[in-house]
mmCIF file of C-alpha atoms in Angstrom:
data_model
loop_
_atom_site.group_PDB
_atom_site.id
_atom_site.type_symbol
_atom_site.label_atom_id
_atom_site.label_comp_id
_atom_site.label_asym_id
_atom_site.label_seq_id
_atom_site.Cartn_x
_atom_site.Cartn_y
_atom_site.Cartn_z
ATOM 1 C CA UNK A 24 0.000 0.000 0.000
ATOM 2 C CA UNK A 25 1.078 3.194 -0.938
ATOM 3 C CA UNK A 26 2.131 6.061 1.734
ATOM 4 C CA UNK A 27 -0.928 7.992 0.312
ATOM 5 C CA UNK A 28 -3.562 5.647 0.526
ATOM 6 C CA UNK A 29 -2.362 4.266 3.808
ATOM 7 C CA UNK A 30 -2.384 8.286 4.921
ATOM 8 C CA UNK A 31 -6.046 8.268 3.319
ATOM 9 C CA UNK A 32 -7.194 4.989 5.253
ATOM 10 C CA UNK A 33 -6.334 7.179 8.456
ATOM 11 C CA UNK A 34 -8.260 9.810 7.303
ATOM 12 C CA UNK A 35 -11.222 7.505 6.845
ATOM 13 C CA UNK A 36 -10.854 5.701 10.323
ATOM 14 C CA UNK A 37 -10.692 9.171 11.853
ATOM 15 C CA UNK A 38 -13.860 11.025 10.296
ATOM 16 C CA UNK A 39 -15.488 7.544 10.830
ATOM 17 C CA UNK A 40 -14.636 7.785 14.280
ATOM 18 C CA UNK A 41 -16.276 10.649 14.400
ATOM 19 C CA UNK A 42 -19.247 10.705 12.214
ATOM 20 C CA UNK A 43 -17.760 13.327 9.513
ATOM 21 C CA UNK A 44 -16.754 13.871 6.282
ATOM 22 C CA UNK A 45 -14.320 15.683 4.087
ATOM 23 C CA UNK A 46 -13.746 17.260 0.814
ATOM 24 C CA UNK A 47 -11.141 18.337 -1.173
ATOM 25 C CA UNK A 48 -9.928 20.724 -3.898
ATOM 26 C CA UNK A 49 -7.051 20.646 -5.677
ATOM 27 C CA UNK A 50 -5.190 22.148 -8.159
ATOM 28 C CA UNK A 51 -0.938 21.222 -8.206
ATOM 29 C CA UNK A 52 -2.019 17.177 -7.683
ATOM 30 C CA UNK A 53 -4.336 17.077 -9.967
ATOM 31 C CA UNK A 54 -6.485 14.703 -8.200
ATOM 32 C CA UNK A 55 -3.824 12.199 -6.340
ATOM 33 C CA UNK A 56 -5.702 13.393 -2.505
ATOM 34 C CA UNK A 57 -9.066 11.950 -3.704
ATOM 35 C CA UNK A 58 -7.482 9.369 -5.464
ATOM 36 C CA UNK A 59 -5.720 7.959 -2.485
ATOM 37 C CA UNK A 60 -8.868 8.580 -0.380
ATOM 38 C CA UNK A 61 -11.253 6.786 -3.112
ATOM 39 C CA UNK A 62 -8.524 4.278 -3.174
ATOM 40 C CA UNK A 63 -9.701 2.922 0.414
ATOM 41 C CA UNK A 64 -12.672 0.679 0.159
ATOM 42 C CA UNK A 65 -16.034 2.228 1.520
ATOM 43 C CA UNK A 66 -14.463 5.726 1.533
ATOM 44 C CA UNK A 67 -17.737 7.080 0.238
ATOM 45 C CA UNK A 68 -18.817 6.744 3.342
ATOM 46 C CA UNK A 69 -17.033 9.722 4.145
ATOM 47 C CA UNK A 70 -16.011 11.455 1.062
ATOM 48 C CA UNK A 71 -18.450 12.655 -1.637
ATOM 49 C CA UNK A 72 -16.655 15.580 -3.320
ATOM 50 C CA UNK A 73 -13.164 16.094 -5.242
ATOM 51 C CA UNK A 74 -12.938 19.117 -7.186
ATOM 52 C CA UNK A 75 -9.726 19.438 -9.442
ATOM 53 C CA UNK A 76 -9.561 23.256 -10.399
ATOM 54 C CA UNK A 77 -6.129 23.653 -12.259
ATOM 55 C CA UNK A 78 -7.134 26.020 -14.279
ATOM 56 C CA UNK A 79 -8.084 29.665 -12.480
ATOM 57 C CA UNK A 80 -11.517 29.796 -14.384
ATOM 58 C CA UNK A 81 -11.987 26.428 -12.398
ATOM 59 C CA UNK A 82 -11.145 27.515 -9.305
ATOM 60 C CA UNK A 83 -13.894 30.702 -9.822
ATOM 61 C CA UNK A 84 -16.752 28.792 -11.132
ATOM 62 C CA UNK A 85 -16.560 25.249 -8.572
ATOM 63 C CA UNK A 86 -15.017 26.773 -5.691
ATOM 64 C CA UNK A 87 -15.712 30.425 -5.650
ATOM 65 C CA UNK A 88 -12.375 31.867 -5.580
ATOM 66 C CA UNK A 89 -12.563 35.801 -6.294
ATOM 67 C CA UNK A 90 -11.526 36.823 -9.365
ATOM 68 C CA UNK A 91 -9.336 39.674 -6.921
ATOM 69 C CA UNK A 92 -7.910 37.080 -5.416
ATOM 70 C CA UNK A 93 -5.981 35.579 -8.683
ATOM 71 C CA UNK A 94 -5.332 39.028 -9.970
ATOM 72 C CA UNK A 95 -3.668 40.403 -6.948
ATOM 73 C CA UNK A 96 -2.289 37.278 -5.441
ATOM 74 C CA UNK A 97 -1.902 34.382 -8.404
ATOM 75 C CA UNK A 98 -3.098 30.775 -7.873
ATOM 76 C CA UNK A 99 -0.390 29.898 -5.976
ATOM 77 C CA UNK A 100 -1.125 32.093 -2.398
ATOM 78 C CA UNK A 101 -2.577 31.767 1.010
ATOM 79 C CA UNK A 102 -5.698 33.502 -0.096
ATOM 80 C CA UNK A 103 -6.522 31.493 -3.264
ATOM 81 C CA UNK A 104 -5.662 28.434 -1.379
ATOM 82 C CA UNK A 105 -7.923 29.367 1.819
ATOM 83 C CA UNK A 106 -10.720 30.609 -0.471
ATOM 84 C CA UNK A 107 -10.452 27.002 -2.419
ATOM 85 C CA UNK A 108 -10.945 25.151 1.101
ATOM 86 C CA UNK A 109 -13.955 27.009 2.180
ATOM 87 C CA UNK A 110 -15.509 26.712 -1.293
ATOM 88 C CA UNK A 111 -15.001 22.807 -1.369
ATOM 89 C CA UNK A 112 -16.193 22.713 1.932
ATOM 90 C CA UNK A 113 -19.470 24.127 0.841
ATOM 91 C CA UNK A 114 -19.860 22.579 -2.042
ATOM 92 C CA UNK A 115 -19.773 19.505 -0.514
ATOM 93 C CA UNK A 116 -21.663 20.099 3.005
ATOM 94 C CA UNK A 117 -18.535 18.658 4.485
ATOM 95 C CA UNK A 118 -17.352 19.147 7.801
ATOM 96 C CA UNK A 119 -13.498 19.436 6.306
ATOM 97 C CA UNK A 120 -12.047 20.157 3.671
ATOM 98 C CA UNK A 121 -8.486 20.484 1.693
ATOM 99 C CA UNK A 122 -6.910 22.710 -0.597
ATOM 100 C CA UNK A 123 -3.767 22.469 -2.445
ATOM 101 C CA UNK A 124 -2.216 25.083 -5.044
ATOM 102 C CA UNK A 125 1.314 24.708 -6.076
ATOM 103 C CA UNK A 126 4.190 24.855 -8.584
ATOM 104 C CA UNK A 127 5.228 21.448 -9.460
ATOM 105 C CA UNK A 128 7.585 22.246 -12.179
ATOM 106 C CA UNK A 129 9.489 21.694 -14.207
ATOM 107 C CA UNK A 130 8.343 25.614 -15.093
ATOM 108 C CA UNK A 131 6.580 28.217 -13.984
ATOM 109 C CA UNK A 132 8.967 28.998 -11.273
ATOM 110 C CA UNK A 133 9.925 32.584 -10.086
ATOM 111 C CA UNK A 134 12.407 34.060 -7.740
ATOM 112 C CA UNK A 135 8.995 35.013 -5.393
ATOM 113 C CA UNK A 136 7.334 31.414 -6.273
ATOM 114 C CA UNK A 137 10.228 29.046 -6.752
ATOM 115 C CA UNK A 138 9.175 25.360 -8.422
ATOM 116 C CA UNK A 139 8.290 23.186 -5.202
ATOM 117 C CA UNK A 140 6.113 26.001 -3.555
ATOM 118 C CA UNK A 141 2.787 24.659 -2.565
ATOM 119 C CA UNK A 142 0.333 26.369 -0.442
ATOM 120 C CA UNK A 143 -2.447 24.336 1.638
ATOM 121 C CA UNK A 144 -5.533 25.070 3.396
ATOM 122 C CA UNK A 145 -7.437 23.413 5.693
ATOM 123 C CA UNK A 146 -11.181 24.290 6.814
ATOM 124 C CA UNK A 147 -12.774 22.983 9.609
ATOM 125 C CA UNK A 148 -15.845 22.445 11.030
ATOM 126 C CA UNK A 149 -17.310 26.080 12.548
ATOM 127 C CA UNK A 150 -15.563 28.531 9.406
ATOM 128 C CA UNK A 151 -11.992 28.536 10.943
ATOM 129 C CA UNK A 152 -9.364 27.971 7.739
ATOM 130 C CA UNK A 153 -5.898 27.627 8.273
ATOM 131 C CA UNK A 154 -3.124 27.763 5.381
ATOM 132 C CA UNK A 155 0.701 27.257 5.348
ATOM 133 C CA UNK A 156 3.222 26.616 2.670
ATOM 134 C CA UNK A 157 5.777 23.913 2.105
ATOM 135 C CA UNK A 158 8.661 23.665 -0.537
ATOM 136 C CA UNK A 159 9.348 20.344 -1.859
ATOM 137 C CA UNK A 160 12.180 19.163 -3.573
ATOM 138 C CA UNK A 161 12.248 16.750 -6.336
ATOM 139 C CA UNK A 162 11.067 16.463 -10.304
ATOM 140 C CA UNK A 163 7.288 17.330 -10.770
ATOM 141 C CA UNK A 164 5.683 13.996 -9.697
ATOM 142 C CA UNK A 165 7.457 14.082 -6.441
ATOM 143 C CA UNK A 166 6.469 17.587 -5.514
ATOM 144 C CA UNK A 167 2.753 16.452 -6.294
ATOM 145 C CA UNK A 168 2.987 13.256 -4.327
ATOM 146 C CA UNK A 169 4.704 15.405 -1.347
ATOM 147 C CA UNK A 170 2.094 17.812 -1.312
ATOM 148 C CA UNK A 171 -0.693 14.746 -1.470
ATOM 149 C CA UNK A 172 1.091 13.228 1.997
ATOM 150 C CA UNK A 173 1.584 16.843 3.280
ATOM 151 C CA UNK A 174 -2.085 17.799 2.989
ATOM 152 C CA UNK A 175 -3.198 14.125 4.259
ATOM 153 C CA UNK A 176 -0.989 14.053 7.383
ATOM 154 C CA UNK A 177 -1.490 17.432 8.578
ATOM 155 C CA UNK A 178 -5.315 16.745 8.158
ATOM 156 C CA UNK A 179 -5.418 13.558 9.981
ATOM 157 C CA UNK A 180 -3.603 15.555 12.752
ATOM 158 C CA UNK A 181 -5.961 18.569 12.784
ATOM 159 C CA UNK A 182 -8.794 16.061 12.859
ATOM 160 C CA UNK A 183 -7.984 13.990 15.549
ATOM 161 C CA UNK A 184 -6.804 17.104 17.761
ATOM 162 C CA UNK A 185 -10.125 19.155 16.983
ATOM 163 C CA UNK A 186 -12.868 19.314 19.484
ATOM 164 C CA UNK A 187 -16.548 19.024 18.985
ATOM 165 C CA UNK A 188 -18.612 21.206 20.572
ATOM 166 C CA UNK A 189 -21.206 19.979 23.251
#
């Protein structure tokens, strides 16, 4: 088993655990988070909704990023990347929800967003969204498969450290 899908089987016994769900938007991975998670068997028990937005007209029309946003920050930022969290989140009427948006390379590259930048978001139950950014080393499918394990560890973390309201 893969690092990935063994990451996503944790994901699944932890929202199972707790009677929730996630979704997940992506942009950078092209679909490798919800692959991994639809990889585990009865995953749709908790997962309903992977959006792939790699294109910014994408990320506008599924997820509701602001066209301001792209214009004044690129793809590749906190903002976009928080903005494609909450709007998966809704989409799906899931309790979490992931967002990656990164420069896998071998282009695109600048000084201010080298190749291996990748920005991830995480929204959680009750509207709170938190985002960081990682640079990963390595040729393009290594950056994406990083950023995968990346956005399915810290979840798992955030997850089992969140608590429910009474």
């Amino acid at each position: 088993m893969s690092n990935n899908r063994q990451l996503a089987a944790d994901l699944g016994a932890a929202l199972l655990s707790r009677g929730e769900s996630v979704a997940t938007a992506e942009s950078c991975t092209g679909g490798l988070i919800a692959a991994a998670i639809t990889d585990v068997p009865g995953s749709s028990a908790w997962f309903s909704h992977g959006v792939v937005s790699y294109g910014n007209q994408a990320k506008q029309q599924l997820l509701g990023v602001q066209a301001s946003s792209l214009m004044n920050h690129g793809a590749v930022s906190e903002l976009v990347v928080r903005e494609m969290a909450a709007g998966a989140q809704a989409l799906a009427d899931a309790d979490w929800a992931v967002a990656v948006s990164g420069i896998a390379g071998p282009d695109g590259g600048t000084p201010e967003k080298p190749v291996g930048l990748v920005w991830l978001a995480i929204a959680h139950p009750g509207g709170q969204t938190e985002a960081w950014s990682c640079r990963f080393a390595g040729d393009r499918q290594q950056v994406r498969e990083h950023a995968a394990a990346e956005a399915l560890s810290r979840l798992i973390e955030r997850i089992r450290g969140h608590v429910r309201p009474a």
